[in-house]
Tab-separated table of C-alpha atoms in Angstrom:
chain	number	residue	atom	x	y	z
A	1	UNK	CA	-0.139	0.031	0.033
A	2	UNK	CA	1.261	3.269	-0.775
A	3	UNK	CA	2.096	5.752	1.774
A	4	UNK	CA	0.492	9.463	1.742
A	5	UNK	CA	2.954	11.786	0.870
A	6	UNK	CA	3.867	14.715	3.098
A	7	UNK	CA	2.970	18.215	1.790
A	8	UNK	CA	5.703	19.584	3.754
A	9	UNK	CA	8.339	17.107	2.156
A	10	UNK	CA	6.848	17.987	-1.412
A	11	UNK	CA	7.331	21.645	-0.786
A	12	UNK	CA	11.054	21.167	0.898
A	13	UNK	CA	12.240	18.617	-1.974
A	14	UNK	CA	10.300	20.844	-4.666
A	15	UNK	CA	12.097	24.011	-3.698
A	16	UNK	CA	15.035	22.923	-1.662
A	17	UNK	CA	16.311	20.893	-4.560
A	18	UNK	CA	16.413	23.262	-7.726
A	19	UNK	CA	17.836	25.617	-5.176
A	20	UNK	CA	20.596	23.515	-4.163
A	21	UNK	CA	21.210	22.559	-7.544
A	22	UNK	CA	21.631	26.394	-8.563
A	23	UNK	CA	23.802	27.188	-5.532
A	24	UNK	CA	25.791	24.567	-6.835
A	25	UNK	CA	25.921	26.069	-10.312
A	26	UNK	CA	26.646	29.503	-8.986
A	27	UNK	CA	28.948	28.671	-6.487
A	28	UNK	CA	31.113	26.706	-9.223
A	29	UNK	CA	30.614	29.837	-11.446
A	30	UNK	CA	31.855	32.131	-8.644
A	31	UNK	CA	34.962	30.088	-7.701
A	32	UNK	CA	35.908	30.103	-11.485
A	33	UNK	CA	35.675	33.878	-11.543
A	34	UNK	CA	37.394	34.235	-8.370
A	35	UNK	CA	40.101	32.237	-9.749
A	36	UNK	CA	40.346	34.305	-12.941
A	37	UNK	CA	40.317	37.647	-10.808
A	38	UNK	CA	43.101	36.362	-8.256
A	39	UNK	CA	45.204	35.442	-11.788
A	40	UNK	CA	44.790	39.011	-12.861
A	41	UNK	CA	45.580	40.605	-9.878
A	42	UNK	CA	48.608	38.454	-8.989
A	43	UNK	CA	49.761	38.545	-12.913
A	44	UNK	CA	50.215	42.224	-12.178
A	45	UNK	CA	52.694	41.113	-9.567
A	46	UNK	CA	54.532	38.704	-11.831
A	47	UNK	CA	54.523	41.570	-14.304
A	48	UNK	CA	56.316	44.280	-11.933
A	49	UNK	CA	58.673	41.427	-10.855
A	50	UNK	CA	59.725	40.886	-14.523
A	51	UNK	CA	60.041	44.772	-14.983
A	52	UNK	CA	62.261	44.760	-11.988
A	53	UNK	CA	64.683	42.161	-13.318
A	54	UNK	CA	64.706	44.038	-16.497
A	55	UNK	CA	66.092	47.055	-14.626
A	56	UNK	CA	69.186	45.129	-13.781
A	57	UNK	CA	70.269	44.166	-17.428
A	58	UNK	CA	73.073	45.697	-19.449
A	59	UNK	CA	73.830	45.205	-22.920
A	60	UNK	CA	77.117	45.133	-25.699
A	61	UNK	CA	76.664	44.927	-29.280
A	62	UNK	CA	74.102	45.641	-31.492
A	63	UNK	CA	70.947	43.759	-32.271
A	64	UNK	CA	72.044	39.865	-33.316
A	65	UNK	CA	75.594	40.609	-31.951
A	66	UNK	CA	74.381	41.996	-28.559
A	67	UNK	CA	75.729	40.207	-25.481
A	68	UNK	CA	73.335	40.708	-22.363
A	69	UNK	CA	74.276	40.740	-18.838
A	70	UNK	CA	72.325	40.575	-15.926
A	71	UNK	CA	72.914	41.037	-12.191
A	72	UNK	CA	69.768	39.913	-10.367
A	73	UNK	CA	70.051	38.879	-7.092
A	74	UNK	CA	67.670	36.337	-5.687
A	75	UNK	CA	66.344	39.045	-2.771
A	76	UNK	CA	64.999	41.360	-5.802
A	77	UNK	CA	62.200	38.797	-5.853
A	78	UNK	CA	61.453	38.493	-1.781
A	79	UNK	CA	59.657	41.741	-2.061
A	80	UNK	CA	56.770	40.205	-4.232
A	81	UNK	CA	56.687	36.480	-2.300
A	82	UNK	CA	53.645	37.007	-0.217
A	83	UNK	CA	54.110	35.930	3.330
A	84	UNK	CA	56.250	33.009	2.439
A	85	UNK	CA	53.063	31.072	0.823
A	86	UNK	CA	54.677	30.805	-2.338
A	87	UNK	CA	57.907	30.854	-3.874
A	88	UNK	CA	59.374	32.926	-6.944
A	89	UNK	CA	61.679	31.487	-10.028
A	90	UNK	CA	63.088	33.641	-12.662
A	91	UNK	CA	64.784	32.826	-16.051
A	92	UNK	CA	66.708	35.543	-18.332
A	93	UNK	CA	67.808	34.496	-22.020
A	94	UNK	CA	67.706	36.103	-25.439
A	95	UNK	CA	65.767	35.747	-28.224
A	96	UNK	CA	67.501	32.323	-29.384
A	97	UNK	CA	67.109	30.792	-25.631
A	98	UNK	CA	70.567	31.267	-24.403
A	99	UNK	CA	70.231	31.077	-20.784
A	100	UNK	CA	71.875	34.414	-19.502
A	101	UNK	CA	70.858	34.299	-15.801
A	102	UNK	CA	68.292	32.601	-13.568
A	103	UNK	CA	67.080	29.170	-12.958
A	104	UNK	CA	68.243	27.096	-16.122
A	105	UNK	CA	65.842	24.085	-15.232
A	106	UNK	CA	62.845	26.262	-15.817
A	107	UNK	CA	61.254	25.303	-19.087
A	108	UNK	CA	61.844	28.391	-21.863
A	109	UNK	CA	59.247	30.272	-23.668
A	110	UNK	CA	58.302	29.079	-26.877
A	111	UNK	CA	54.924	30.889	-27.350
A	112	UNK	CA	53.762	34.288	-28.773
A	113	UNK	CA	53.030	37.511	-27.659
A	114	UNK	CA	49.255	37.981	-28.027
A	115	UNK	CA	48.235	40.551	-30.240
A	116	UNK	CA	46.641	42.683	-27.491
A	117	UNK	CA	48.376	42.207	-24.304
A	118	UNK	CA	46.390	43.004	-21.090
A	119	UNK	CA	49.188	45.528	-20.063
A	120	UNK	CA	51.032	47.954	-22.295
A	121	UNK	CA	54.208	45.882	-22.401
A	122	UNK	CA	55.091	42.982	-24.734
A	123	UNK	CA	54.027	40.230	-22.234
A	124	UNK	CA	52.403	36.828	-21.968
A	125	UNK	CA	50.996	34.580	-19.175
A	126	UNK	CA	50.785	30.857	-19.078
A	127	UNK	CA	50.538	27.889	-16.942
A	128	UNK	CA	53.521	25.391	-16.477
A	129	UNK	CA	55.420	23.054	-14.445
A	130	UNK	CA	58.414	23.825	-12.319
A	131	UNK	CA	59.862	21.253	-10.012
A	132	UNK	CA	56.761	19.089	-9.908
A	133	UNK	CA	54.861	21.976	-8.928
A	134	UNK	CA	52.093	23.855	-11.082
A	135	UNK	CA	53.623	27.502	-11.247
A	136	UNK	CA	51.940	30.611	-13.428
A	137	UNK	CA	54.575	32.135	-15.612
A	138	UNK	CA	54.943	35.551	-16.908
A	139	UNK	CA	57.135	36.139	-20.152
A	140	UNK	CA	58.486	39.807	-20.578
A	141	UNK	CA	60.009	40.775	-23.969
A	142	UNK	CA	62.336	43.608	-22.998
A	143	UNK	CA	64.298	45.685	-25.085
A	144	UNK	CA	67.966	46.652	-23.712
A	145	UNK	CA	69.897	49.446	-24.808
A	146	UNK	CA	73.056	51.115	-23.764
A	147	UNK	CA	75.570	53.433	-25.112
A	148	UNK	CA	77.476	50.508	-25.956
A	149	UNK	CA	74.633	48.362	-27.377
A	150	UNK	CA	71.242	47.451	-27.973
A	151	UNK	CA	69.335	43.955	-27.759
A	152	UNK	CA	66.059	42.110	-26.552
A	153	UNK	CA	65.811	40.039	-23.655
A	154	UNK	CA	63.247	37.214	-22.803
A	155	UNK	CA	62.630	37.750	-18.721
A	156	UNK	CA	60.364	34.724	-17.511
A	157	UNK	CA	58.819	35.150	-14.162
A	158	UNK	CA	57.289	31.893	-12.404
A	159	UNK	CA	55.350	32.033	-9.120
A	160	UNK	CA	53.834	28.845	-7.306
A	161	UNK	CA	50.104	28.712	-6.775
A	162	UNK	CA	49.558	28.420	-3.059
A	163	UNK	CA	48.700	31.838	-2.390
A	164	UNK	CA	46.271	31.832	-5.146
A	165	UNK	CA	44.550	28.510	-4.277
A	166	UNK	CA	44.748	29.370	-0.722
A	167	UNK	CA	42.799	33.120	-1.688
A	168	UNK	CA	40.431	30.927	-3.919
A	169	UNK	CA	39.744	28.411	-1.132
A	170	UNK	CA	39.018	31.218	1.523
A	171	UNK	CA	36.463	32.586	-1.367
A	172	UNK	CA	35.022	29.515	-2.011
A	173	UNK	CA	34.271	28.474	1.954
A	174	UNK	CA	32.981	31.834	2.441
A	175	UNK	CA	30.421	31.503	-0.288
A	176	UNK	CA	29.468	28.198	0.473
A	177	UNK	CA	28.813	29.454	4.038
A	178	UNK	CA	26.463	31.890	3.057
A	179	UNK	CA	25.028	29.860	0.336
A	180	UNK	CA	24.343	27.139	3.272
A	181	UNK	CA	22.945	30.091	5.354
A	182	UNK	CA	20.658	30.750	2.371
A	183	UNK	CA	19.171	27.045	2.212
A	184	UNK	CA	18.693	26.966	5.672
A	185	UNK	CA	16.842	30.191	5.803
A	186	UNK	CA	14.604	29.043	2.910
A	187	UNK	CA	14.007	25.603	4.080
A	188	UNK	CA	12.786	27.685	7.642
A	189	UNK	CA	10.720	29.922	5.719
A	190	UNK	CA	9.084	26.545	3.938
A	191	UNK	CA	8.637	25.227	7.142
A	192	UNK	CA	6.762	27.887	8.720
A	193	UNK	CA	4.863	28.591	5.453
A	194	UNK	CA	3.665	25.251	5.113
A	195	UNK	CA	2.906	24.853	8.940
A	196	UNK	CA	0.598	28.035	8.765
A	197	UNK	CA	-0.898	27.204	5.575
A	198	UNK	CA	-2.001	23.696	6.633
A	199	UNK	CA	-3.312	24.942	9.749
A	200	UNK	CA	-6.990	25.009	8.527
A	201	UNK	CA	-6.740	21.425	7.261
A	202	UNK	CA	-5.432	20.134	10.763
A	203	UNK	CA	-8.425	22.354	12.207
A	204	UNK	CA	-10.991	20.627	9.922
A	205	UNK	CA	-9.214	17.386	10.711
A	206	UNK	CA	-9.629	17.909	14.467
A	207	UNK	CA	-13.425	19.525	13.979
A	208	UNK	CA	-14.181	15.926	12.106
A	209	UNK	CA	-12.611	13.862	14.779
A	210	UNK	CA	-14.525	15.574	17.422
A	211	UNK	CA	-17.897	14.794	16.002
A	212	UNK	CA	-20.225	12.223	17.538
A	213	UNK	CA	-21.205	9.247	15.508
A	214	UNK	CA	-24.094	10.456	12.767
A	215	UNK	CA	-23.125	14.236	12.775
A	216	UNK	CA	-23.386	14.828	9.240
A	217	UNK	CA	-23.973	18.568	9.438
A	218	UNK	CA	-22.011	20.689	6.711
A	219	UNK	CA	-18.568	21.981	7.497
A	220	UNK	CA	-18.125	25.687	8.713
A	221	UNK	CA	-14.755	26.828	7.656
A	222	UNK	CA	-15.120	30.663	6.696
A	223	UNK	CA	-11.381	31.541	7.646
A	224	UNK	CA	-10.109	28.737	5.351
A	225	UNK	CA	-8.004	29.576	2.212
A	226	UNK	CA	-9.820	30.224	-0.865
A	227	UNK	CA	-7.713	27.422	-2.009
A	228	UNK	CA	-9.600	25.036	0.273
A	229	UNK	CA	-13.158	25.835	-0.405
A	230	UNK	CA	-13.971	23.831	-3.307
A	231	UNK	CA	-12.705	20.917	-0.978
A	232	UNK	CA	-14.905	22.178	1.667
A	233	UNK	CA	-17.981	22.339	-0.573
A	234	UNK	CA	-17.467	19.035	-2.339
A	235	UNK	CA	-16.907	17.393	1.287
A	236	UNK	CA	-20.351	19.089	2.325
A	237	UNK	CA	-22.246	17.978	-1.064
A	238	UNK	CA	-20.983	14.120	0.051
A	239	UNK	CA	-22.234	14.980	3.670
A	240	UNK	CA	-25.753	16.454	2.443
A	241	UNK	CA	-26.010	13.218	-0.100
A	242	UNK	CA	-24.720	10.762	3.248
A	243	UNK	CA	-27.228	12.491	5.322
A	244	UNK	CA	-30.075	12.235	2.867
A	245	UNK	CA	-29.518	8.443	2.237
A	246	UNK	CA	-29.437	7.614	5.874
A	247	UNK	CA	-32.609	9.677	6.627
A	248	UNK	CA	-34.188	7.696	3.517
A	249	UNK	CA	-32.955	4.270	4.906
A	250	UNK	CA	-34.137	5.068	8.392
A	251	UNK	CA	-37.659	6.130	6.804
A	252	UNK	CA	-37.303	3.172	4.674
A	253	UNK	CA	-36.814	1.013	7.569
A	254	UNK	CA	-39.608	2.938	9.845
A	255	UNK	CA	-42.403	2.992	7.186
A	256	UNK	CA	-41.603	-0.981	6.472
A	257	UNK	CA	-42.108	-2.283	10.064
A	258	UNK	CA	-44.938	-0.213	10.247
A	259	UNK	CA	-46.453	-1.246	7.044
A	260	UNK	CA	-45.949	-4.573	7.280
A	261	UNK	CA	-46.917	-5.285	10.859
A	262	UNK	CA	-50.661	-4.746	9.590
A	263	UNK	CA	-50.767	-7.764	7.084
A	264	UNK	CA	-48.591	-10.280	8.927
A	265	UNK	CA	-50.981	-9.438	11.917
A	266	UNK	CA	-54.061	-10.447	9.721
A	267	UNK	CA	-52.312	-13.376	8.306
A	268	UNK	CA	-51.775	-14.742	11.467
A	269	UNK	CA	-55.354	-14.250	12.775
A	270	UNK	CA	-56.298	-15.688	9.689
A	271	UNK	CA	-54.044	-19.000	9.960
A	272	UNK	CA	-55.448	-18.976	13.556
A	273	UNK	CA	-59.201	-19.021	12.245
A	274	UNK	CA	-58.570	-21.537	9.747
A	275	UNK	CA	-56.864	-23.765	12.222
A	276	UNK	CA	-60.103	-23.455	14.563
A	277	UNK	CA	-62.057	-24.154	11.607
A	278	UNK	CA	-63.854	-21.032	11.695
A	279	UNK	CA	-63.899	-20.741	7.964
A	280	UNK	CA	-64.249	-23.511	5.043
A	281	UNK	CA	-60.660	-24.569	3.983
A	282	UNK	CA	-61.196	-22.951	0.596
A	283	UNK	CA	-62.355	-19.758	1.922
A	284	UNK	CA	-59.560	-19.289	4.559
A	285	UNK	CA	-56.836	-20.156	1.828
A	286	UNK	CA	-58.317	-17.692	-0.536
A	287	UNK	CA	-58.551	-15.231	2.032
A	288	UNK	CA	-54.854	-16.330	3.275
A	289	UNK	CA	-53.341	-15.772	-0.484
A	290	UNK	CA	-54.975	-12.438	-0.692
A	291	UNK	CA	-53.321	-11.209	2.169
A	292	UNK	CA	-49.770	-12.863	1.283
A	293	UNK	CA	-50.734	-10.871	-2.376
A	294	UNK	CA	-51.180	-7.641	-0.716
A	295	UNK	CA	-47.808	-7.783	1.535
A	296	UNK	CA	-45.850	-9.179	-1.288
A	297	UNK	CA	-47.132	-5.717	-3.383
A	298	UNK	CA	-46.241	-4.076	-0.533
A	299	UNK	CA	-43.002	-5.648	-0.034
A	300	UNK	CA	-41.807	-5.072	-3.582
A	301	UNK	CA	-43.020	-1.535	-3.744
A	302	UNK	CA	-40.635	-0.534	-1.042
A	303	UNK	CA	-37.845	-2.359	-2.359
A	304	UNK	CA	-38.586	-0.182	-5.550
A	305	UNK	CA	-38.593	2.994	-3.503
A	306	UNK	CA	-35.581	1.735	-2.051
A	307	UNK	CA	-33.674	1.017	-5.368
A	308	UNK	CA	-34.816	4.253	-6.484
A	309	UNK	CA	-32.819	6.108	-4.174
A	310	UNK	CA	-29.725	3.708	-4.811
A	311	UNK	CA	-29.991	4.275	-8.384
A	312	UNK	CA	-29.826	8.091	-7.770
A	313	UNK	CA	-26.434	7.686	-6.272
A	314	UNK	CA	-24.938	5.972	-9.141
A	315	UNK	CA	-22.947	8.606	-11.482
A	316	UNK	CA	-23.137	7.449	-14.996
A	317	UNK	CA	-26.837	7.133	-16.587
A	318	UNK	CA	-27.184	5.432	-19.599
A	319	UNK	CA	-30.062	6.895	-22.368
A	320	UNK	CA	-33.500	4.756	-22.566
A	321	UNK	CA	-36.259	5.122	-24.991
A	322	UNK	CA	-39.189	5.959	-22.965
A	323	UNK	CA	-41.576	5.271	-25.688
A	324	UNK	CA	-40.187	1.874	-26.126
A	325	UNK	CA	-40.479	1.410	-22.333
A	326	UNK	CA	-43.969	2.443	-22.366
A	327	UNK	CA	-44.989	0.403	-25.243
A	328	UNK	CA	-43.762	-2.611	-23.412
A	329	UNK	CA	-45.658	-1.993	-20.083
A	330	UNK	CA	-48.802	-1.574	-22.031
A	331	UNK	CA	-48.670	-4.517	-23.675
A	332	UNK	CA	-47.663	-6.034	-20.362
A	333	UNK	CA	-50.578	-4.929	-18.647
A	334	UNK	CA	-53.076	-5.832	-21.555
A	335	UNK	CA	-54.788	-8.335	-19.582
A	336	UNK	CA	-55.903	-5.761	-16.893
A	337	UNK	CA	-57.062	-3.338	-19.832
A	338	UNK	CA	-59.206	-5.976	-21.473
A	339	UNK	CA	-60.734	-7.208	-18.100
A	340	UNK	CA	-61.929	-3.712	-17.304
A	341	UNK	CA	-63.085	-3.296	-20.985
A	342	UNK	CA	-61.445	-0.009	-21.571
A	343	UNK	CA	-61.180	1.935	-25.169
A	344	UNK	CA	-57.375	2.016	-24.586
A	345	UNK	CA	-55.276	4.287	-27.167
A	346	UNK	CA	-51.459	5.108	-27.121
A	347	UNK	CA	-49.751	7.483	-29.472
A	348	UNK	CA	-45.602	7.882	-28.870
A	349	UNK	CA	-42.859	9.878	-30.516
A	350	UNK	CA	-39.157	8.980	-30.164
A	351	UNK	CA	-38.500	10.268	-26.396
A	352	UNK	CA	-34.796	9.054	-25.103
A	353	UNK	CA	-34.047	9.688	-21.637
A	354	UNK	CA	-30.930	10.120	-19.293
A	355	UNK	CA	-32.213	6.927	-17.024
A	356	UNK	CA	-31.833	3.690	-16.098
A	357	UNK	CA	-33.976	1.190	-17.971
A	358	UNK	CA	-35.586	-0.139	-14.592
A	359	UNK	CA	-36.921	3.579	-13.488
A	360	UNK	CA	-38.628	4.287	-16.402
A	361	UNK	CA	-40.144	0.615	-16.544
A	362	UNK	CA	-41.215	1.203	-12.947
A	363	UNK	CA	-42.748	4.498	-13.689
A	364	UNK	CA	-44.494	3.209	-16.404
A	365	UNK	CA	-45.964	0.143	-14.928
A	366	UNK	CA	-47.072	2.185	-11.746
A	367	UNK	CA	-48.649	4.917	-13.573
A	368	UNK	CA	-50.535	2.482	-16.188
A	369	UNK	CA	-51.498	0.153	-13.269
A	370	UNK	CA	-53.045	3.205	-11.511
A	371	UNK	CA	-55.165	4.660	-14.465
A	372	UNK	CA	-56.213	1.256	-15.274
A	373	UNK	CA	-57.445	0.329	-11.924
A	374	UNK	CA	-59.267	3.541	-11.443
A	375	UNK	CA	-60.640	3.882	-15.038
A	376	UNK	CA	-64.439	2.997	-14.950
A	377	UNK	CA	-65.520	-0.018	-16.818
A	378	UNK	CA	-65.925	0.341	-20.478
A	379	UNK	CA	-64.548	3.850	-20.313
A	380	UNK	CA	-61.997	5.529	-22.825
A	381	UNK	CA	-57.995	5.794	-21.560
A	382	UNK	CA	-55.768	7.666	-23.530
A	383	UNK	CA	-51.700	7.394	-23.146
A	384	UNK	CA	-49.885	10.127	-25.198
A	385	UNK	CA	-45.973	10.829	-25.226
A	386	UNK	CA	-44.755	13.973	-27.146
A	387	UNK	CA	-42.129	16.221	-27.277
A	388	UNK	CA	-42.386	19.807	-26.072
A	389	UNK	CA	-39.757	22.435	-25.576
A	390	UNK	CA	-36.808	19.947	-24.977
A	391	UNK	CA	-38.918	17.616	-22.583
A	392	UNK	CA	-40.746	14.377	-22.953
A	393	UNK	CA	-44.264	15.002	-21.785
A	394	UNK	CA	-46.267	11.718	-20.650
A	395	UNK	CA	-50.009	12.017	-20.276
A	396	UNK	CA	-52.588	9.633	-19.078
A	397	UNK	CA	-56.427	10.620	-19.301
A	398	UNK	CA	-58.828	8.697	-18.062
A	399	UNK	CA	-62.591	9.176	-17.964
A	400	UNK	CA	-63.073	8.478	-14.186
A	401	UNK	CA	-64.747	11.024	-11.268
A	402	UNK	CA	-61.103	12.924	-11.072
A	403	UNK	CA	-59.954	13.651	-7.306
A	404	UNK	CA	-60.568	16.795	-4.835
A	405	UNK	CA	-57.891	19.247	-4.315
A	406	UNK	CA	-57.108	17.697	-0.738
A	407	UNK	CA	-56.438	14.130	-2.175
A	408	UNK	CA	-54.308	15.289	-4.911
A	409	UNK	CA	-52.168	17.113	-2.184
A	410	UNK	CA	-51.205	14.153	-0.284
A	411	UNK	CA	-51.406	11.159	-2.930
A	412	UNK	CA	-47.669	11.483	-3.415
A	413	UNK	CA	-46.825	10.913	-0.005
A	414	UNK	CA	-46.103	7.158	0.817
A	415	UNK	CA	-49.358	4.959	2.069
A	416	UNK	CA	-51.700	7.960	0.968
A	417	UNK	CA	-53.548	5.560	-0.958
A	418	UNK	CA	-57.188	6.855	-2.265
A	419	UNK	CA	-58.526	3.530	-1.293
A	420	UNK	CA	-56.700	1.528	1.327
A	421	UNK	CA	-58.457	-1.554	0.129
A	422	UNK	CA	-57.287	-1.598	-3.456
A	423	UNK	CA	-53.639	-0.137	-2.672
A	424	UNK	CA	-50.887	0.444	-0.601
A	425	UNK	CA	-50.346	3.772	-1.370
A	426	UNK	CA	-46.503	3.621	-2.642
A	427	UNK	CA	-47.523	3.544	-6.495
A	428	UNK	CA	-47.289	7.416	-7.023
A	429	UNK	CA	-44.913	7.922	-4.144
A	430	UNK	CA	-42.163	5.855	-6.445
A	431	UNK	CA	-43.366	7.598	-9.326
A	432	UNK	CA	-42.708	10.802	-7.834
A	433	UNK	CA	-38.988	9.446	-6.436
A	434	UNK	CA	-38.290	8.742	-9.939
A	435	UNK	CA	-39.458	11.933	-11.606
A	436	UNK	CA	-37.553	13.938	-9.163
A	437	UNK	CA	-34.227	11.487	-9.588
A	438	UNK	CA	-34.498	12.219	-13.438
A	439	UNK	CA	-34.883	15.862	-13.120
A	440	UNK	CA	-38.658	16.403	-14.015
A	441	UNK	CA	-42.086	16.779	-12.614
A	442	UNK	CA	-45.421	14.937	-12.606
A	443	UNK	CA	-48.569	16.594	-11.640
A	444	UNK	CA	-52.664	15.222	-11.404
A	445	UNK	CA	-55.186	17.492	-12.611
A	446	UNK	CA	-59.053	16.780	-13.209
A	447	UNK	CA	-59.674	17.678	-16.933
A	448	UNK	CA	-62.973	19.870	-16.906
A	449	UNK	CA	-65.263	21.163	-19.546
A	450	UNK	CA	-68.304	23.429	-18.724
A	451	UNK	CA	-67.636	23.195	-15.163
A	452	UNK	CA	-67.849	19.611	-15.338
A	453	UNK	CA	-65.229	17.007	-14.554
A	454	UNK	CA	-64.244	14.523	-17.730
A	455	UNK	CA	-61.757	12.716	-16.079
A	456	UNK	CA	-58.149	12.873	-14.533
A	457	UNK	CA	-54.916	13.425	-16.409
A	458	UNK	CA	-51.614	12.228	-14.658
A	459	UNK	CA	-48.911	14.420	-16.555
A	460	UNK	CA	-45.121	13.621	-16.466
A	461	UNK	CA	-42.469	15.827	-17.695
A	462	UNK	CA	-39.002	14.522	-18.433
A	463	UNK	CA	-35.772	15.915	-20.188
A	464	UNK	CA	-34.860	14.582	-23.176
A	465	UNK	CA	-31.504	13.214	-23.432
A	466	UNK	CA	-30.897	15.013	-27.165
A	467	UNK	CA	-32.503	18.084	-26.511
């Protein structure tokens, strides 16, 4: 099982890793820049040393026949050696490479003078090795003139790199210390900000844990950040659905226990009466069968009412043709139509609905069954389904006596039958639950003409899937 990730850790890693990478690249760049700056500064010292040596040169002869002489005590370079951390070496030669003075083992220069030297002199700087140590070398081409001649001297001054490297390391350590302090400051700020930002989440968690069992009241968090409001709204919506579902289940259990008690009590009385021989066996069994049928119908309708709520909670809903389902139900109930000797007529238009087929079948079955049961024998029962303003309009028109306003107001309530001897009062309640679940409406209205009631119209309106 995957462990949940910490928001604080994600923010720390997401912020500190790129920052650490940037600090590493920046530190390396600063180290290179520091070395370049140190080379520039200390190269100036090497050039000054070379110029000091050039002041100690003399010449006899002219140009190619010139003989250079140098009187350069090593003490002349001590002034340029900083705190004995580095050592300096020199070599003076002519253009042919012949040694005149200095360290013979210092490699001779074979390079070229840059076209644009960094200083106003014929000078070149390069890195080399001397006595198994890395050195930085400055080469100065110095014209030498006297009353006795003229020539060109090649002066090489080399310095070991201890001082430069020590200065670069000091700069690097100082930079790393500051960067580490910056990282620690960023990490501390992130921790504090995350701690403060997640405080509303922890408060909501504490409030939820402190609730009593079954408390599904909406969360109240007016001070929560705007980013948390969608989560709070979604949680409240879920809790509202759970509260409605729980209330529906509690009502179902209450109604089931209340409504089933009566037929079970009647059934028990009839069995006891049959055992005593109060009624002929055939009549007793017939009455027991009628009671069982009513109890079975009641149980089936209550289960159907519960299933409506269950289907309401499902997300994806298929598209079902209401006209097809309506004709199938009319065909299924045709024996009842024939038994009532009704003049039955049905007209339908194509009506695709976003609904489970079971819901539409249950809706049509209950509406047709109620209309057939309450229509007077030998009268007309007209069923029409047409499209109107993006809705499917289903109308069942009978030729019965109609209903009064008081009865119409409570017929959609569970267990409110017009005649308790012929129904349980759940049919229209099931219809209303289905219609409301599908986003529609259902009404019962008397059909009148000249102040006289011609019959009752049951009208259902459902949104079309292709509207």
